[in-house]
mmCIF file of C-alpha atoms and ligand atoms in Angstrom:
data_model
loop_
_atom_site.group_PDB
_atom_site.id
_atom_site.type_symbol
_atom_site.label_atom_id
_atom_site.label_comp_id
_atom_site.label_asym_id
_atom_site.label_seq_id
_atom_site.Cartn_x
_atom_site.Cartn_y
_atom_site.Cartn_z
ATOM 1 C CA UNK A 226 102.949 76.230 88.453
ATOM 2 C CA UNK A 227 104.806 77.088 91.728
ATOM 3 C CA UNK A 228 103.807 80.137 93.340
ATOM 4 C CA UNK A 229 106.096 82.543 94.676
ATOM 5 C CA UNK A 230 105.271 82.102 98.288
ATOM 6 C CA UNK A 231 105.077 78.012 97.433
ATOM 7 C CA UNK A 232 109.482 78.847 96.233
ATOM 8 C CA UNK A 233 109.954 80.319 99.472
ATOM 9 C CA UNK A 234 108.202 77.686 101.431
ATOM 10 C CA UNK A 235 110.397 75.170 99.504
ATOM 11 C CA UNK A 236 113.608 76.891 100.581
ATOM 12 C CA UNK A 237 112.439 76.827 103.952
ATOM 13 C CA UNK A 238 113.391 74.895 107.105
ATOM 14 C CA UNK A 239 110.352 73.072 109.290
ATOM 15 C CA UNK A 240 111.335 74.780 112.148
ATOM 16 C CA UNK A 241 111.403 77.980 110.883
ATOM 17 C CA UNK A 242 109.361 81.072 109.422
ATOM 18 C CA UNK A 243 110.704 83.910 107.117
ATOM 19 C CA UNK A 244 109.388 87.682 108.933
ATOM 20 C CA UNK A 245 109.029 89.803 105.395
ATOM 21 C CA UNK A 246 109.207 93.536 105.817
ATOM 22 C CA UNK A 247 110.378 94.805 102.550
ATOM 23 C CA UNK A 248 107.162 96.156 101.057
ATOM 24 C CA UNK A 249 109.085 95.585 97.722
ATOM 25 C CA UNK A 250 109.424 91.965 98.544
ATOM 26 C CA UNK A 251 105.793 91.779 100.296
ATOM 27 C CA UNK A 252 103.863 92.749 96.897
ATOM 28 C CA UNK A 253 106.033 90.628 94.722
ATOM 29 C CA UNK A 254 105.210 87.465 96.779
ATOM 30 C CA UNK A 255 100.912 88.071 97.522
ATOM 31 C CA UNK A 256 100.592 91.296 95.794
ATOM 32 C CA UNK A 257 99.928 93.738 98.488
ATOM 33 C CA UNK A 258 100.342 97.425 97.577
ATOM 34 C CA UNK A 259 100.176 99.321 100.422
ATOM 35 C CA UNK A 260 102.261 100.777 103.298
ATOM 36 C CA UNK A 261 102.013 99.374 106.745
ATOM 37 C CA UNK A 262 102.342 94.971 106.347
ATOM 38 C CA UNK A 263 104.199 92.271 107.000
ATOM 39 C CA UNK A 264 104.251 88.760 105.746
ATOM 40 C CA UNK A 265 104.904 85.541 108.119
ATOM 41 C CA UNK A 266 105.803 81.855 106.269
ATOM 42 C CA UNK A 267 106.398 79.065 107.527
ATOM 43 C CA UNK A 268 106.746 75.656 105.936
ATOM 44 C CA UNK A 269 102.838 75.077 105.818
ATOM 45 C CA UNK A 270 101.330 78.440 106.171
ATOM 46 C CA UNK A 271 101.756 82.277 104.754
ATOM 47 C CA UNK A 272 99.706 85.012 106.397
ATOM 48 C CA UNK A 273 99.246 89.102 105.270
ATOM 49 C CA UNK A 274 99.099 91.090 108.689
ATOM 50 C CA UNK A 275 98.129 94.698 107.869
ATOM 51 C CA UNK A 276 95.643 97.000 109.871
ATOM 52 C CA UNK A 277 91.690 98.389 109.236
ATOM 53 C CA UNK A 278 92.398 101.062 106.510
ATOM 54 C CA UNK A 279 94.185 98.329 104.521
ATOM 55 C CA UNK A 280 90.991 95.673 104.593
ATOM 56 C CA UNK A 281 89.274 96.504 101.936
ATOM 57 C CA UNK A 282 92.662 96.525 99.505
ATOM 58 C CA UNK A 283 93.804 93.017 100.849
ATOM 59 C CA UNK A 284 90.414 91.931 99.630
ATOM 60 C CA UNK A 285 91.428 92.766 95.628
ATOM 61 C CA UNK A 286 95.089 92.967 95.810
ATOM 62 C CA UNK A 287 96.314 89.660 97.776
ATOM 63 C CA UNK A 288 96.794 85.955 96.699
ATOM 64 C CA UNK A 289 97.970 83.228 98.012
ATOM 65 C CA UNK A 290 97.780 84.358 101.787
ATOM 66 C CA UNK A 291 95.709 84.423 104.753
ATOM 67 C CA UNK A 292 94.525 87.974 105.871
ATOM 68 C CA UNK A 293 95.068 89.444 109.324
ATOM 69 C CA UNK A 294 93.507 92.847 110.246
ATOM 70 C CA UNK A 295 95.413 93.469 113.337
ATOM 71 C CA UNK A 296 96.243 96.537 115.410
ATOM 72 C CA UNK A 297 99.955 95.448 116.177
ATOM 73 C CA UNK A 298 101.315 93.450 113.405
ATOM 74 C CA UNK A 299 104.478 92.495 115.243
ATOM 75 C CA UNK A 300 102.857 91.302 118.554
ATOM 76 C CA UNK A 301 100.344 89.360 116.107
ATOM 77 C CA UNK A 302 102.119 87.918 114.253
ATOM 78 C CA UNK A 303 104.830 86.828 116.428
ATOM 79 C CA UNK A 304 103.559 86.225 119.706
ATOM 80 C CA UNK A 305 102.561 82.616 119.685
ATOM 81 C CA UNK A 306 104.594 82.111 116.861
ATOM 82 C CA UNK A 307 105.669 78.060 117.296
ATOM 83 C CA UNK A 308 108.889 77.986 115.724
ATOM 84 C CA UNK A 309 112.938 77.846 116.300
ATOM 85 C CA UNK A 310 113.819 80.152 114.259
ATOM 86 C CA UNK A 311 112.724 83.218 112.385
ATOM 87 C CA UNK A 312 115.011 84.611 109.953
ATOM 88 C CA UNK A 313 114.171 88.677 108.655
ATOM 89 C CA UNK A 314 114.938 90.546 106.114
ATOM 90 C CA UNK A 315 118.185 92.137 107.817
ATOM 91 C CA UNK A 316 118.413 94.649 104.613
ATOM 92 C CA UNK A 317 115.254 96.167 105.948
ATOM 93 C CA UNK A 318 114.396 95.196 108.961
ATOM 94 C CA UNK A 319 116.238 98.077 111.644
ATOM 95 C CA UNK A 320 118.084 97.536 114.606
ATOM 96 C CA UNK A 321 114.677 99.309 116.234
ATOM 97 C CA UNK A 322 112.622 96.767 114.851
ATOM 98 C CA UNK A 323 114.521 93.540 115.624
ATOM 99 C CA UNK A 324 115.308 94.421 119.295
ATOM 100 C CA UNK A 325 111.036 95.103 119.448
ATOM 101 C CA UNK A 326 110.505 91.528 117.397
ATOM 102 C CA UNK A 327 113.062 89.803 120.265
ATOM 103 C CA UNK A 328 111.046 91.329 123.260
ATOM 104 C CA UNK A 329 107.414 89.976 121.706
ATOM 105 C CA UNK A 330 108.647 86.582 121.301
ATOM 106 C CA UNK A 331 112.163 86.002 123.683
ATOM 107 C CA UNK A 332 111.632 82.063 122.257
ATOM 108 C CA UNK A 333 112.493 82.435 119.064
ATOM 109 C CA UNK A 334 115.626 83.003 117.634
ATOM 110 C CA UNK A 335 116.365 85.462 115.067
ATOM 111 C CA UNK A 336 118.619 85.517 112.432
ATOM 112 C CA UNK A 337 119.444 87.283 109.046
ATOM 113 C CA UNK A 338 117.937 85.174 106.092
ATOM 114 C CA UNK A 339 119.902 83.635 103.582
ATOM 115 C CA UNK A 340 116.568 83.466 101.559
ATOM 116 C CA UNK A 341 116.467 86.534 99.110
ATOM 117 C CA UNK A 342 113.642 87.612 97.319
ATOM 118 C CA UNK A 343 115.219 90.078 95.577
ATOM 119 C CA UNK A 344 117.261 87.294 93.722
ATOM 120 C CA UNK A 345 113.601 85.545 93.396
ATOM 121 C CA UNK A 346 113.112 88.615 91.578
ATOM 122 C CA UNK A 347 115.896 89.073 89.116
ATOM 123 C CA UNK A 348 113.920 86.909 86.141
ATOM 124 C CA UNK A 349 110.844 87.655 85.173
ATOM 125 C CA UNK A 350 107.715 86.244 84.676
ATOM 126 C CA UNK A 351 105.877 87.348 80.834
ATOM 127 C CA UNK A 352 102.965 88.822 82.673
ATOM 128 C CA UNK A 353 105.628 90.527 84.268
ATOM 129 C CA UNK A 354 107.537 91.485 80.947
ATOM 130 C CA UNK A 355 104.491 92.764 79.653
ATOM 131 C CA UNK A 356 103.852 95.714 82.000
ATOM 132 C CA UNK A 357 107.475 96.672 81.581
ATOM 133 C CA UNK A 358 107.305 96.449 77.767
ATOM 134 C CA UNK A 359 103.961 98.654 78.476
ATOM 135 C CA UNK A 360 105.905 100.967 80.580
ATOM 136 C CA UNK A 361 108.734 101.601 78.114
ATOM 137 C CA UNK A 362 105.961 101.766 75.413
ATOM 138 C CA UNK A 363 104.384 104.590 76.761
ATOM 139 C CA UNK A 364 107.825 106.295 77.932
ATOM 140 C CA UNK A 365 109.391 106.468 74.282
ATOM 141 C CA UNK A 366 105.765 107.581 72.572
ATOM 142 C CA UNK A 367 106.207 110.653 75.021
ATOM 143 C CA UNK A 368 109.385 110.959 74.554
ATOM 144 C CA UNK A 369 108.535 111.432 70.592
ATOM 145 C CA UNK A 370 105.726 113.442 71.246
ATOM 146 C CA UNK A 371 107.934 115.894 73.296
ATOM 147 C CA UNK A 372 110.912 115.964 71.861
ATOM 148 C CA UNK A 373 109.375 117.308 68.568
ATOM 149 C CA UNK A 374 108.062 120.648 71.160
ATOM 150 C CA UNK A 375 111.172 121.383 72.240
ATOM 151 C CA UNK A 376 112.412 124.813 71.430
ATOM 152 C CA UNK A 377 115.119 127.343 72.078
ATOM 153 C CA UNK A 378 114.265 129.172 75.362
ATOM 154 C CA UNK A 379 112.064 126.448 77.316
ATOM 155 C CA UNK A 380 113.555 125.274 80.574
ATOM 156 C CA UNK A 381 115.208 122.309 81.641
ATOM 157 C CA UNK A 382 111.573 121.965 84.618
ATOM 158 C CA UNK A 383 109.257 123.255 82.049
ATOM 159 C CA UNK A 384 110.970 120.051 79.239
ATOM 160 C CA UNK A 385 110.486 117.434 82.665
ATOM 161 C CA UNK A 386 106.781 118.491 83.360
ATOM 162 C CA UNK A 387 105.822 118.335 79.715
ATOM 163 C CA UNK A 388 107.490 114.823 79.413
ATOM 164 C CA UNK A 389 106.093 113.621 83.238
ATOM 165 C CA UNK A 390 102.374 115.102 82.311
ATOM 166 C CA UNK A 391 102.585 113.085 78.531
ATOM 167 C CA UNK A 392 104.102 109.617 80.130
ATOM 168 C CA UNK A 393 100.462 110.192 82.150
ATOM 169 C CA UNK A 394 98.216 111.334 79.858
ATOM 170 C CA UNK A 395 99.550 107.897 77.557
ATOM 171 C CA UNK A 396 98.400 105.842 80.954
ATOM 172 C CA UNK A 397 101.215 105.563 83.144
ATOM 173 C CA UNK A 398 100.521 105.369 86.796
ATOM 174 C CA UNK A 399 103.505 107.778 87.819
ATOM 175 C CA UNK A 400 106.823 108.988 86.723
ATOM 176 C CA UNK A 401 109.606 105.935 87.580
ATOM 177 C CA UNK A 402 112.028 108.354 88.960
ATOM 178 C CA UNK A 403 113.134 111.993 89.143
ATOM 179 C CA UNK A 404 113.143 112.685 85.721
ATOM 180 C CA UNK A 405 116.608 113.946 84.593
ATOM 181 C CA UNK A 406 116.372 117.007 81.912
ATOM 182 C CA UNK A 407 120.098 118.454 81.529
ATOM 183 C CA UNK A 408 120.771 121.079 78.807
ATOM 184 C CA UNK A 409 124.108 122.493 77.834
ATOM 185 C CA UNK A 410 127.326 122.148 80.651
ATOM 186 C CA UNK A 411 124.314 120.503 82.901
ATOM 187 C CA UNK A 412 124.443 117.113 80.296
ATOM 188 C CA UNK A 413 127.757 116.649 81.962
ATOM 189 C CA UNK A 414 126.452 115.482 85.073
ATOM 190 C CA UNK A 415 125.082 112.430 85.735
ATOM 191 C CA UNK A 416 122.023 112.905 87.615
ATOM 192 C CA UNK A 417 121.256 116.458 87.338
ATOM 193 C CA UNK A 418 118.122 118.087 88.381
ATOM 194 C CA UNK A 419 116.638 120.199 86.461
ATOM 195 C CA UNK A 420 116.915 123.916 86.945
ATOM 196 C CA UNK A 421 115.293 126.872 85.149
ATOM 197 C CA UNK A 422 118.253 126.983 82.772
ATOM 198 C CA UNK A 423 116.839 128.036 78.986
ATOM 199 C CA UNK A 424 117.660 125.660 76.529
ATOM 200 C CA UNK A 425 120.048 127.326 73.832
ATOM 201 C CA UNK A 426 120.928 126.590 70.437
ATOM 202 C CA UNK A 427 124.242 124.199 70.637
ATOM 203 C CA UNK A 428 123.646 122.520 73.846
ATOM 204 C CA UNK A 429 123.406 118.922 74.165
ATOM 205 C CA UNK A 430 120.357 117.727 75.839
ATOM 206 C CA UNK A 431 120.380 114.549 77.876
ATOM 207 C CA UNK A 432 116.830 113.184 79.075
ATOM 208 C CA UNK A 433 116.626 110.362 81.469
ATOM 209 C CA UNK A 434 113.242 109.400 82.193
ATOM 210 C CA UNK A 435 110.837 106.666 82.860
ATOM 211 C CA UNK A 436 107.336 105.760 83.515
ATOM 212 C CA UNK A 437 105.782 103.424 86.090
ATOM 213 C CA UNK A 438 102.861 100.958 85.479
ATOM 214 C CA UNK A 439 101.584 98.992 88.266
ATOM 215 C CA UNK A 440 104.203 98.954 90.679
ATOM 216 C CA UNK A 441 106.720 98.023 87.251
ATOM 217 C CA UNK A 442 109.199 100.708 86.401
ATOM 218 C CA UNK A 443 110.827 101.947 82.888
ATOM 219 C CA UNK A 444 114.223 103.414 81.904
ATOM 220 C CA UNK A 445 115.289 105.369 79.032
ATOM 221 C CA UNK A 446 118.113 107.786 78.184
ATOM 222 C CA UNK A 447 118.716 109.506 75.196
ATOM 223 C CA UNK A 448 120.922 112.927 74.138
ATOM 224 C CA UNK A 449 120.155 114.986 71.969
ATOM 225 C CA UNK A 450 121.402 118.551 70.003
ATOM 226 C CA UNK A 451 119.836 121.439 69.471
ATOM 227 C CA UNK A 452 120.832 122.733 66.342
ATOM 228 C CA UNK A 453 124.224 121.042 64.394
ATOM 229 C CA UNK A 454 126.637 119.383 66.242
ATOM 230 C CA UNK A 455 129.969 120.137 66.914
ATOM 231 C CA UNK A 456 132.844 118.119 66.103
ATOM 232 C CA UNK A 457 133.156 117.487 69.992
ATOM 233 C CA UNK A 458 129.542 116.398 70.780
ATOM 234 C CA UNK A 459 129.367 114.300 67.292
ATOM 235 C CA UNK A 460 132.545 112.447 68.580
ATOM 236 C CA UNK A 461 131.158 111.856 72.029
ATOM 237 C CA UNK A 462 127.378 110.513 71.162
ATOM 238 C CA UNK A 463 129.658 108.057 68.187
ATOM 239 C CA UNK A 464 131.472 106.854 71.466
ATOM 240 C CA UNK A 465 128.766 106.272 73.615
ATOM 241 C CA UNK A 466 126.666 105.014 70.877
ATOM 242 C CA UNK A 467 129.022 101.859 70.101
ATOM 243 C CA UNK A 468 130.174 101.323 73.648
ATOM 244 C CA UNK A 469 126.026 100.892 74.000
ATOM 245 C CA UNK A 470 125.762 99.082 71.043
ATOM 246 C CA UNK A 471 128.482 96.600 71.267
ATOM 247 C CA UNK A 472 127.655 96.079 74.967
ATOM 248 C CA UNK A 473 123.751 95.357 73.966
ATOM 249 C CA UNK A 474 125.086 93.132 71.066
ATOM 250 C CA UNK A 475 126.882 90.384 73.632
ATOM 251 C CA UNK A 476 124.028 90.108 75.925
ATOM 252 C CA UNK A 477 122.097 86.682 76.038
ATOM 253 C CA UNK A 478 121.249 83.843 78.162
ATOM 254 C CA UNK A 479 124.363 82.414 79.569
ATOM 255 C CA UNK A 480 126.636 85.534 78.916
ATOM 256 C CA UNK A 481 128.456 86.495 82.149
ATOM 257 C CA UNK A 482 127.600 90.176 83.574
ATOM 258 C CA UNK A 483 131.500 91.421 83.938
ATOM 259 C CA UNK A 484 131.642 90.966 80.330
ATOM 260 C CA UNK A 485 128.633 92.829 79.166
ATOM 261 C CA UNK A 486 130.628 95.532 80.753
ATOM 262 C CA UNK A 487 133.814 94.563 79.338
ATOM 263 C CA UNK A 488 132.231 95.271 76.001
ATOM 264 C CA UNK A 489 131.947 98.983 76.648
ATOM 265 C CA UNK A 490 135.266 99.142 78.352
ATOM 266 C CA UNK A 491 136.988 97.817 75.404
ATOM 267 C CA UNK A 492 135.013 100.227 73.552
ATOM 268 C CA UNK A 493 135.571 103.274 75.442
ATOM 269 C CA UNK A 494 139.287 102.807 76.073
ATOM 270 C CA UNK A 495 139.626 102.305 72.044
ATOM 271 C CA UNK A 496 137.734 105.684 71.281
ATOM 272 C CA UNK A 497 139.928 107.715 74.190
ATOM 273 C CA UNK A 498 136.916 108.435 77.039
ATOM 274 C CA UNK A 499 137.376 105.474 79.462
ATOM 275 C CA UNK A 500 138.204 108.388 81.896
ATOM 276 C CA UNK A 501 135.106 110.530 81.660
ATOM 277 C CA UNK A 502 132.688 107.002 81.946
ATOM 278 C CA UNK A 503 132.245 106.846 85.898
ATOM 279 C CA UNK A 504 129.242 104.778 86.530
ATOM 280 C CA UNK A 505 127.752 101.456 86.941
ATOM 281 C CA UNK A 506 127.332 100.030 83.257
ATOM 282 C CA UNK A 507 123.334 99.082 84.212
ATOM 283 C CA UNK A 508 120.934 97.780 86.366
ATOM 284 C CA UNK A 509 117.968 95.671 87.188
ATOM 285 C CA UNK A 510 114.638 96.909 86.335
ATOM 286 C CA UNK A 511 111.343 95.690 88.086
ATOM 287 C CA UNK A 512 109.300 96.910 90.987
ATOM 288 C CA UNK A 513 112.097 98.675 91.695
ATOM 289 C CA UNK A 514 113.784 101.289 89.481
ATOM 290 C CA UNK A 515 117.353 99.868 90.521
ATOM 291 C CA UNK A 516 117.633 96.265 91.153
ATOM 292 C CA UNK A 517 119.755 92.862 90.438
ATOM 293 C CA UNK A 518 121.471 92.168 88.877
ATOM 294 C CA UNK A 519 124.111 95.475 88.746
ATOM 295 C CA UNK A 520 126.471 94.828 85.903
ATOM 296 C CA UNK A 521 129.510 95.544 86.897
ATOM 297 C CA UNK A 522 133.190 94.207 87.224
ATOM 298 C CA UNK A 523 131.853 92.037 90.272
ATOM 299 C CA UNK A 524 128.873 90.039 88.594
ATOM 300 C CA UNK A 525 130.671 87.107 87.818
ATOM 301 C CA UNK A 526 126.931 85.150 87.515
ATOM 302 C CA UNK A 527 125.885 84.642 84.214
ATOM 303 C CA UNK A 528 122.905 86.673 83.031
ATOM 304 C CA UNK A 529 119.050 84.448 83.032
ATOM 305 C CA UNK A 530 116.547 85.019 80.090
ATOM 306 C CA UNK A 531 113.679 86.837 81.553
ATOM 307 C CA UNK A 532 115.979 89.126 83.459
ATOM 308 C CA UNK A 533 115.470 92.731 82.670
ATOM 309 C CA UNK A 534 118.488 95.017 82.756
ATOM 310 C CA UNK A 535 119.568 98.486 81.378
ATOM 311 C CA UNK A 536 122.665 99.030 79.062
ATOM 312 C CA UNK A 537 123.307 102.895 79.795
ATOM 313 C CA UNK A 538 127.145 104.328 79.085
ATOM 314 C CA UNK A 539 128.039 107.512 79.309
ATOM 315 C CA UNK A 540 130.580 109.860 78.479
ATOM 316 C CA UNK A 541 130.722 113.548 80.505
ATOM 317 C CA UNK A 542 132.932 116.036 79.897
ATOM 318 C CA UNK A 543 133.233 118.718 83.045
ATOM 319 C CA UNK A 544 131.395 122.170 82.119
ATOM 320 C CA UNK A 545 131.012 121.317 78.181
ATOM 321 C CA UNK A 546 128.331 118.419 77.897
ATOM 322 C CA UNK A 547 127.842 115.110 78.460
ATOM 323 C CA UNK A 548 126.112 112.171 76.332
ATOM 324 C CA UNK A 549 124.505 109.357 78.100
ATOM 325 C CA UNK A 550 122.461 106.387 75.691
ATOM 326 C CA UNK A 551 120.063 103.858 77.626
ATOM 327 C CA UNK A 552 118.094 101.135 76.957
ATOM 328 C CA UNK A 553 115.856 98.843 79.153
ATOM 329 C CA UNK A 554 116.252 95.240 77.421
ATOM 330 C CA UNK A 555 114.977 91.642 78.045
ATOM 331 C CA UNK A 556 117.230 89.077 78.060
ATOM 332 C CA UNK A 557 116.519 86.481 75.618
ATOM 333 C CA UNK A 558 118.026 82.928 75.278
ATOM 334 C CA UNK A 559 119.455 84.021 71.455
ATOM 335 C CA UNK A 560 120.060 87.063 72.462
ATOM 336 C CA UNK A 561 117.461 90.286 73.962
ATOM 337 C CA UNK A 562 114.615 92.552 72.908
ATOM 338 C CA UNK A 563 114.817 96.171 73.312
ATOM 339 C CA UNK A 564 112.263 97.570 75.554
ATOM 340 C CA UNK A 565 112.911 100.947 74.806
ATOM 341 C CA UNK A 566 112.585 101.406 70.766
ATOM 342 C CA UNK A 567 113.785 104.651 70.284
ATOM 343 C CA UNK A 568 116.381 106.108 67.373
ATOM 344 C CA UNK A 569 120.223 105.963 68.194
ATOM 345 C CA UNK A 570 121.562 108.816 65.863
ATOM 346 C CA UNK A 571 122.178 111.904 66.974
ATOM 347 C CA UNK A 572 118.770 114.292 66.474
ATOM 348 C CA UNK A 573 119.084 117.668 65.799
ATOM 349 C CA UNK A 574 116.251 119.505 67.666
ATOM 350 C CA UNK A 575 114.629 122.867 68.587
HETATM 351 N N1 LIG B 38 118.119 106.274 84.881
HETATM 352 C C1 LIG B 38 118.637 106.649 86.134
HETATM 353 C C2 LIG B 38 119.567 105.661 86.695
HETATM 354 O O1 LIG B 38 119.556 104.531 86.304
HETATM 355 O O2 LIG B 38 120.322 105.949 87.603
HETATM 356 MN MN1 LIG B 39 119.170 103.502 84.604
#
């Protein structure tokens, strides 16, 4: 099989070499986790430039590259660099860097790369499908574990370290995000932070949350009540929960993004809350918690099995509550497999 840095060596021109900065991009193509590389490829070579503290790391972490232990990473790798051309990563890559890059080597010319890892990224590998499955695994076994300690009077910080110290203790590396704990009026915004607000008998509660596993992130949202619903908040989790549902039910290989989307759209404007829905529909998930493919009205490309995406509506109603349902899925070529096996309905907690 083709290795990743073999794919970008194949997209490549002979006179030129590809200057990776992104540290995203650098561990995806020879695995190296740390702070302070670069990669250089050309058509026939790929070499890892990082300095002394990182040695010992390169040694277990990197594949399928040379290793340089250099002082100035720049000025090594670029000085007697041999090509035309070096294209960069101009996503990443600052004005600061590239006007320091054009002084070490005046020779070469530099220009934005129309080579994009992050679309190397977008389908993923089942070595790579496994750590996510792992990921969402151990995010929705905390999530069950916690929800069933929630009670009347904890706090929205006190609910988000009890759910960020369980996603650890079950073997995650870190937390994917800021974990989002919203109680009450507070479930009506979309990426609230948790405060020391007590969580009360009637309030929704909305818990977005995730849990990362070797550089592979998780997603997961689900809203819950504490006591009986009302009328209100039964009406609002029903719309969310079939604008999810009907959404997740069109994805597979094939299907075009816009219209995953279109699904919930349809949905939303049929049960009266198009309005109060004002975010993207979902996003990649990989070594980054938000990724490609972003489904929204633009992605005209069709979605790839392998690609990993979240289906996450919501519904917020300004100082009452809001609902929000998520799911990280796999797309599959008959269809996709939930990551993130949790129950839909409506539990009544505390
Ligand atoms: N789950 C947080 C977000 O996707 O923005
Ligand atoms: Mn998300």
């Amino acid at each position: 099989m083709q290795s990743r840095i073999e794919k970008v060596q194949k997209a490549l021109n002979t006179d030129t070499c590809f200057l990776v900065t992104n540290p995203t991009n650098i561990r995806y193509l020879c695995g190296y986790s740390g702070s302070n590389g670069i990669l250089l490829v050309s058509k026939t070579e790929a070499t890892f430039f990082t300095d002394a503290r990182y040695e010992l790391q390169t040694q277990t972490e990197c594949f399928d590259v040379t290793i340089r232990i250099e002082a100035n990473l720049f000025k090594a790798a670029l000085e007697n660099e041999k090509s035309a051309v070096c294209i960069f990563e101009s996503g990443h890559l600052t004005v600061a860097m590239l006007e320091n890059v054009k002084a070490i080597s005046p020779n070469l010319r530099f220009e934005s790369s129309e080579i994009s890892i992050a679309a190397m990224r977008v389908v993923k590998d089942s070595a790579e499908v496994e750590i996510i499955r792992n990921a969402c695994q151990i995010s929705t076994a905390a999530l069950e574990s916690v929800i069933s300690q929630v009670r009347v009077g904890l706090t929205e910080k006190q609910v988000t370290h009890l759910l960020e110290r369980t996603m650890i203790d079950l073997g995650a590396d870190a937390i994917a995000f800021e974990t989002i704990v919203a109680s009450g009026p507070n479930s009506a915004i979309p990426h609230h932070q948790p405060t020391d607000r007590a969580i009360s008998a009637g309030d929704l509660l909305k818990i977005d949350f995730g849990a990362k596993v070797s550089g592979y992130h998780s997603d997961c949202t689900r809203t819950f009540v504490v006591g009986k619903p009302s009328d209100w908040q039964s009406d609002i989790h029903q719309a969310v929960l079939l604008a999810q549902s009907n959404s997740r039910n069109v994805v597979k290989a094939g299907v075009v993004g816009a219209e995953v989307l279109e699904q919930t759209t349809v949905s939303l404007t049929g049960s009266g809350y198009l309005e109060n829905f004002r975010h993207g529909l979902g996003h990649g998930v990989g070594l980054e918690i938000h990724e490609d493919p972003f489904l929204s009205r633009a992605l005209t490309a069709t979605l790839e099995a392998g690609t990993v995406i979240t289906i996450e509506p919501g519904v917020y109603l300004a100082n009452q509550g809001g609902v929000r349902i998520e799911d990280t899925i796999v797309v599959t070529e008959s269809g996709y497999e939930n990551l993130t096996v949790f129950a839909y309905e409506l539990q009544e907690i505390g």
